[in-house]
mmCIF file of C-alpha atoms in Angstrom:
data_model
loop_
_atom_site.group_PDB
_atom_site.id
_atom_site.type_symbol
_atom_site.label_atom_id
_atom_site.label_comp_id
_atom_site.label_asym_id
_atom_site.label_seq_id
_atom_site.Cartn_x
_atom_site.Cartn_y
_atom_site.Cartn_z
ATOM 1 C CA MET A 203 115.848 80.024 109.107
ATOM 2 C CA ASN A 204 113.741 81.571 106.164
ATOM 3 C CA ILE A 205 111.028 84.631 107.893
ATOM 4 C CA PHE A 206 108.387 83.577 105.550
ATOM 5 C CA LYS A 207 107.937 80.308 106.165
ATOM 6 C CA LEU A 208 108.299 81.280 110.553
ATOM 7 C CA LEU A 209 105.107 83.697 108.908
ATOM 8 C CA GLU A 210 103.412 80.205 107.529
ATOM 9 C CA ILE A 211 104.071 78.436 110.724
ATOM 10 C CA GLY A 212 102.793 80.714 112.633
ATOM 11 C CA VAL A 213 99.360 81.130 110.773
ATOM 12 C CA GLU A 214 98.739 77.640 111.091
ATOM 13 C CA LEU A 215 99.068 77.344 114.611
ATOM 14 C CA GLY A 216 96.786 80.751 114.611
ATOM 15 C CA ALA A 217 99.434 82.726 116.442
ATOM 16 C CA SER A 218 98.103 86.170 117.129
ATOM 17 C CA ASP A 219 101.967 87.696 117.021
ATOM 18 C CA ILE A 220 105.435 86.544 116.474
ATOM 19 C CA HIS A 221 109.064 87.814 117.864
ATOM 20 C CA ILE A 222 112.147 87.796 116.630
ATOM 21 C CA THR A 223 114.842 88.658 118.979
ATOM 22 C CA VAL A 224 118.698 87.497 119.534
ATOM 23 C CA ASP A 225 119.556 84.897 121.509
ATOM 24 C CA SER A 226 116.025 83.292 122.060
ATOM 25 C CA PRO A 227 113.920 81.258 119.418
ATOM 26 C CA PRO A 228 111.127 82.414 117.554
ATOM 27 C CA ILE A 229 108.573 82.617 119.798
ATOM 28 C CA ALA A 230 104.977 82.979 118.921
ATOM 29 C CA ARG A 231 101.746 83.698 121.114
ATOM 30 C CA VAL A 232 99.106 81.421 120.743
ATOM 31 C CA LYS A 233 95.285 81.716 122.681
ATOM 32 C CA GLY A 234 97.971 83.955 124.882
ATOM 33 C CA SER A 235 100.852 81.510 125.633
ATOM 34 C CA PHE A 236 104.394 82.038 124.169
ATOM 35 C CA ILE A 237 105.252 78.668 121.980
ATOM 36 C CA LYS A 238 108.851 78.360 120.448
ATOM 37 C CA LEU A 239 108.625 77.348 116.803
ATOM 38 C CA ARG A 240 112.173 75.907 116.963
ATOM 39 C CA GLU A 241 114.497 75.796 120.169
ATOM 40 C CA GLU A 242 117.945 77.357 118.567
ATOM 41 C CA ASN A 243 118.176 80.995 119.885
ATOM 42 C CA LEU A 244 119.054 83.070 116.676
ATOM 43 C CA SER A 245 121.786 84.368 115.871
ATOM 44 C CA LYS A 246 122.928 88.587 115.098
ATOM 45 C CA GLU A 247 123.453 86.930 111.223
ATOM 46 C CA ASP A 248 119.480 85.221 111.107
ATOM 47 C CA THR A 249 117.697 88.714 113.035
ATOM 48 C CA PHE A 250 119.748 90.741 110.641
ATOM 49 C CA GLN A 251 118.507 88.744 107.401
ATOM 50 C CA MET A 252 115.021 88.099 108.898
ATOM 51 C CA ALA A 253 115.327 91.470 109.167
ATOM 52 C CA LYS A 254 116.138 92.607 105.646
ATOM 53 C CA GLU A 255 114.228 89.979 104.102
ATOM 54 C CA ILE A 256 110.807 91.347 105.791
ATOM 55 C CA THR A 257 111.642 94.653 105.045
ATOM 56 C CA GLY A 258 113.266 95.270 101.913
ATOM 57 C CA PRO A 259 115.764 97.396 100.712
ATOM 58 C CA LYS A 260 113.168 100.730 101.036
ATOM 59 C CA LYS A 261 112.804 99.520 104.522
ATOM 60 C CA PHE A 262 115.112 98.072 105.676
ATOM 61 C CA LYS A 263 117.337 101.210 104.746
ATOM 62 C CA ILE A 264 115.125 103.472 106.722
ATOM 63 C CA LEU A 265 115.895 100.871 109.824
ATOM 64 C CA GLU A 266 119.271 101.556 109.870
ATOM 65 C CA GLU A 267 118.610 105.072 109.946
ATOM 66 C CA HIS A 268 116.317 105.263 112.455
ATOM 67 C CA GLY A 269 116.459 102.766 114.587
ATOM 68 C CA GLU A 270 113.028 101.000 113.449
ATOM 69 C CA VAL A 271 110.109 101.069 110.808
ATOM 70 C CA ASP A 272 106.368 99.540 110.601
ATOM 71 C CA LEU A 273 105.403 97.898 108.175
ATOM 72 C CA SER A 274 102.742 95.966 106.318
ATOM 73 C CA VAL A 275 103.330 92.027 104.645
ATOM 74 C CA SER A 276 101.574 89.576 102.658
ATOM 75 C CA ILE A 277 101.972 85.673 101.838
ATOM 76 C CA GLU A 278 101.492 84.009 99.921
ATOM 77 C CA SER A 279 98.219 82.318 101.359
ATOM 78 C CA GLY A 280 96.724 86.165 101.044
ATOM 79 C CA ASP A 281 97.136 86.228 105.701
ATOM 80 C CA ARG A 282 98.676 89.850 106.546
ATOM 81 C CA PHE A 283 100.649 91.161 109.410
ATOM 82 C CA ARG A 284 101.683 94.170 110.464
ATOM 83 C CA VAL A 285 105.226 94.556 111.063
ATOM 84 C CA ASN A 286 107.767 96.288 113.658
ATOM 85 C CA ALA A 287 111.364 96.216 112.923
ATOM 86 C CA TYR A 288 113.543 97.646 115.135
ATOM 87 C CA LYS A 289 117.350 97.972 116.607
ATOM 88 C CA GLN A 290 117.719 97.301 120.522
ATOM 89 C CA ARG A 291 120.667 96.651 121.755
ATOM 90 C CA GLY A 292 123.002 96.925 119.021
ATOM 91 C CA ASN A 293 120.545 93.981 117.171
ATOM 92 C CA TYR A 294 117.738 93.429 114.915
ATOM 93 C CA ALA A 295 114.526 92.209 116.550
ATOM 94 C CA ILE A 296 110.799 92.091 115.028
ATOM 95 C CA ALA A 297 107.159 91.936 116.336
ATOM 96 C CA ILE A 298 105.052 90.917 114.381
ATOM 97 C CA ARG A 299 101.346 90.850 114.391
ATOM 98 C CA THR A 300 98.409 88.997 112.313
ATOM 99 C CA ILE A 301 95.807 90.976 111.177
ATOM 100 C CA THR A 302 92.425 89.863 110.620
ATOM 101 C CA SER A 303 91.249 89.938 106.742
ATOM 102 C CA GLN A 304 87.769 90.464 107.681
ATOM 103 C CA ILE A 305 87.130 94.308 109.101
ATOM 104 C CA PRO A 306 84.526 93.307 112.886
ATOM 105 C CA SER A 307 81.650 95.873 112.658
ATOM 106 C CA PHE A 308 81.002 98.346 114.940
ATOM 107 C CA LYS A 309 78.651 96.195 117.450
ATOM 108 C CA THR A 310 81.885 93.626 117.263
ATOM 109 C CA LEU A 311 83.780 95.727 118.205
ATOM 110 C CA GLY A 312 81.251 97.207 121.044
ATOM 111 C CA LEU A 313 81.844 100.463 120.482
ATOM 112 C CA PRO A 314 79.435 103.342 120.948
ATOM 113 C CA ASN A 315 76.353 104.175 118.438
ATOM 114 C CA VAL A 316 78.588 107.865 118.798
ATOM 115 C CA VAL A 317 80.720 106.402 117.178
ATOM 116 C CA ALA A 318 79.841 105.509 114.149
ATOM 117 C CA SER A 319 77.498 108.536 113.633
ATOM 118 C CA PHE A 320 80.791 109.700 112.552
ATOM 119 C CA ALA A 321 80.526 107.891 109.846
ATOM 120 C CA GLU A 322 76.852 110.415 108.794
ATOM 121 C CA LYS A 323 79.459 113.500 108.644
ATOM 122 C CA HIS A 324 80.162 115.617 105.541
ATOM 123 C CA LYS A 325 82.472 117.400 107.065
ATOM 124 C CA GLY A 326 84.854 117.966 109.884
ATOM 125 C CA LEU A 327 88.047 115.446 110.929
ATOM 126 C CA VAL A 328 87.725 113.363 113.380
ATOM 127 C CA LEU A 329 90.581 111.950 115.343
ATOM 128 C CA VAL A 330 91.609 108.141 116.926
ATOM 129 C CA THR A 331 93.482 108.457 119.855
ATOM 130 C CA GLY A 332 94.953 105.954 122.330
ATOM 131 C CA PRO A 333 97.859 103.382 123.187
ATOM 132 C CA THR A 334 99.649 100.579 120.907
ATOM 133 C CA GLY A 335 97.644 98.406 120.251
ATOM 134 C CA SER A 336 93.811 99.855 121.975
ATOM 135 C CA GLY A 337 92.591 98.856 118.364
ATOM 136 C CA LYS A 338 92.919 102.190 117.181
ATOM 137 C CA SER A 339 93.133 101.658 113.369
ATOM 138 C CA THR A 340 90.386 98.947 113.896
ATOM 139 C CA THR A 341 87.872 101.615 114.580
ATOM 140 C CA LEU A 342 88.506 103.234 111.874
ATOM 141 C CA ALA A 343 89.172 100.678 109.691
ATOM 142 C CA SER A 344 85.259 99.714 111.321
ATOM 143 C CA LEU A 345 84.252 103.475 110.804
ATOM 144 C CA ILE A 346 85.536 103.363 106.803
ATOM 145 C CA ASP A 347 83.654 100.388 106.343
ATOM 146 C CA ILE A 348 80.314 101.597 107.474
ATOM 147 C CA ILE A 349 80.617 104.096 104.775
ATOM 148 C CA ASN A 350 82.053 101.814 102.406
ATOM 149 C CA SER A 351 78.423 100.211 102.828
ATOM 150 C CA THR A 352 76.076 103.015 102.936
ATOM 151 C CA GLN A 353 77.449 105.380 101.170
ATOM 152 C CA GLU A 354 78.788 106.271 97.622
ATOM 153 C CA ARG A 355 82.291 107.661 98.252
ATOM 154 C CA HIS A 356 84.911 107.685 97.257
ATOM 155 C CA ILE A 357 87.396 106.973 99.965
ATOM 156 C CA ILE A 358 91.162 108.021 99.701
ATOM 157 C CA THR A 359 93.448 107.093 102.991
ATOM 158 C CA LEU A 360 96.800 107.618 103.985
ATOM 159 C CA GLU A 361 97.894 104.768 106.334
ATOM 160 C CA ASP A 362 102.152 103.292 108.070
ATOM 161 C CA PRO A 363 101.458 101.053 107.256
ATOM 162 C CA ILE A 364 98.357 99.570 105.325
ATOM 163 C CA GLU A 365 96.618 97.121 107.649
ATOM 164 C CA TYR A 366 93.057 96.575 106.380
ATOM 165 C CA VAL A 367 92.446 95.606 103.285
ATOM 166 C CA HIS A 368 89.183 97.925 101.399
ATOM 167 C CA HIS A 369 87.668 96.583 98.674
ATOM 168 C CA HIS A 370 84.514 99.052 97.160
ATOM 169 C CA LYS A 371 81.142 98.088 97.865
ATOM 170 C CA LYS A 372 78.783 100.895 97.641
ATOM 171 C CA GLY A 373 81.507 103.339 97.910
ATOM 172 C CA ILE A 374 84.974 103.409 95.993
ATOM 173 C CA VAL A 375 88.593 102.547 98.843
ATOM 174 C CA ASN A 376 91.503 104.088 97.743
ATOM 175 C CA GLN A 377 94.650 103.151 100.112
ATOM 176 C CA ARG A 378 97.896 104.945 99.986
ATOM 177 C CA GLU A 379 101.152 103.997 101.744
ATOM 178 C CA ILE A 380 102.860 106.591 103.393
ATOM 179 C CA GLY A 381 106.403 105.524 101.869
ATOM 180 C CA ASN A 382 105.442 103.896 99.170
ATOM 181 C CA ASP A 383 102.670 105.413 97.336
ATOM 182 C CA THR A 384 102.913 109.249 98.852
ATOM 183 C CA ASP A 385 106.072 110.214 100.805
ATOM 184 C CA SER A 386 103.509 111.924 103.333
#
């Protein structure tokens, strides 16, 4: 089965995540519950081909050498996904998360106003840290969107991978993906 077809099915179902693992059917998380995307289990060859297909030659080489790789992909509909391809028990596995195209506002995220005030700073360094899934990328995207919407600035990001795509508003945003657009 083609991995990009699975992504399309996931979008149709409103899946937040898709999991690809050998000896298991492809699984989507829809409204917090796991749903099989097909009944048959995936073979070693299936997961290998899917990993190769979704990563492309350059990222697949990194996957083979380092045992994991992160990237973002888009499908024809314009929907975007964050992909973590990795090796587990000698086989390939893939965790895919849907990336919303809408950048959430600070108010929606429930972040304190002091965080939004960082967008007004002209100098300094802001570190956003936390475990996987804690909202680091979303927080930064929201902060960049505030700057982009309110100030005539040229914003350059270095991301691995690019999750939220920013369009020029009052500012100009250029996004560079580490490994694709720049080495580091």
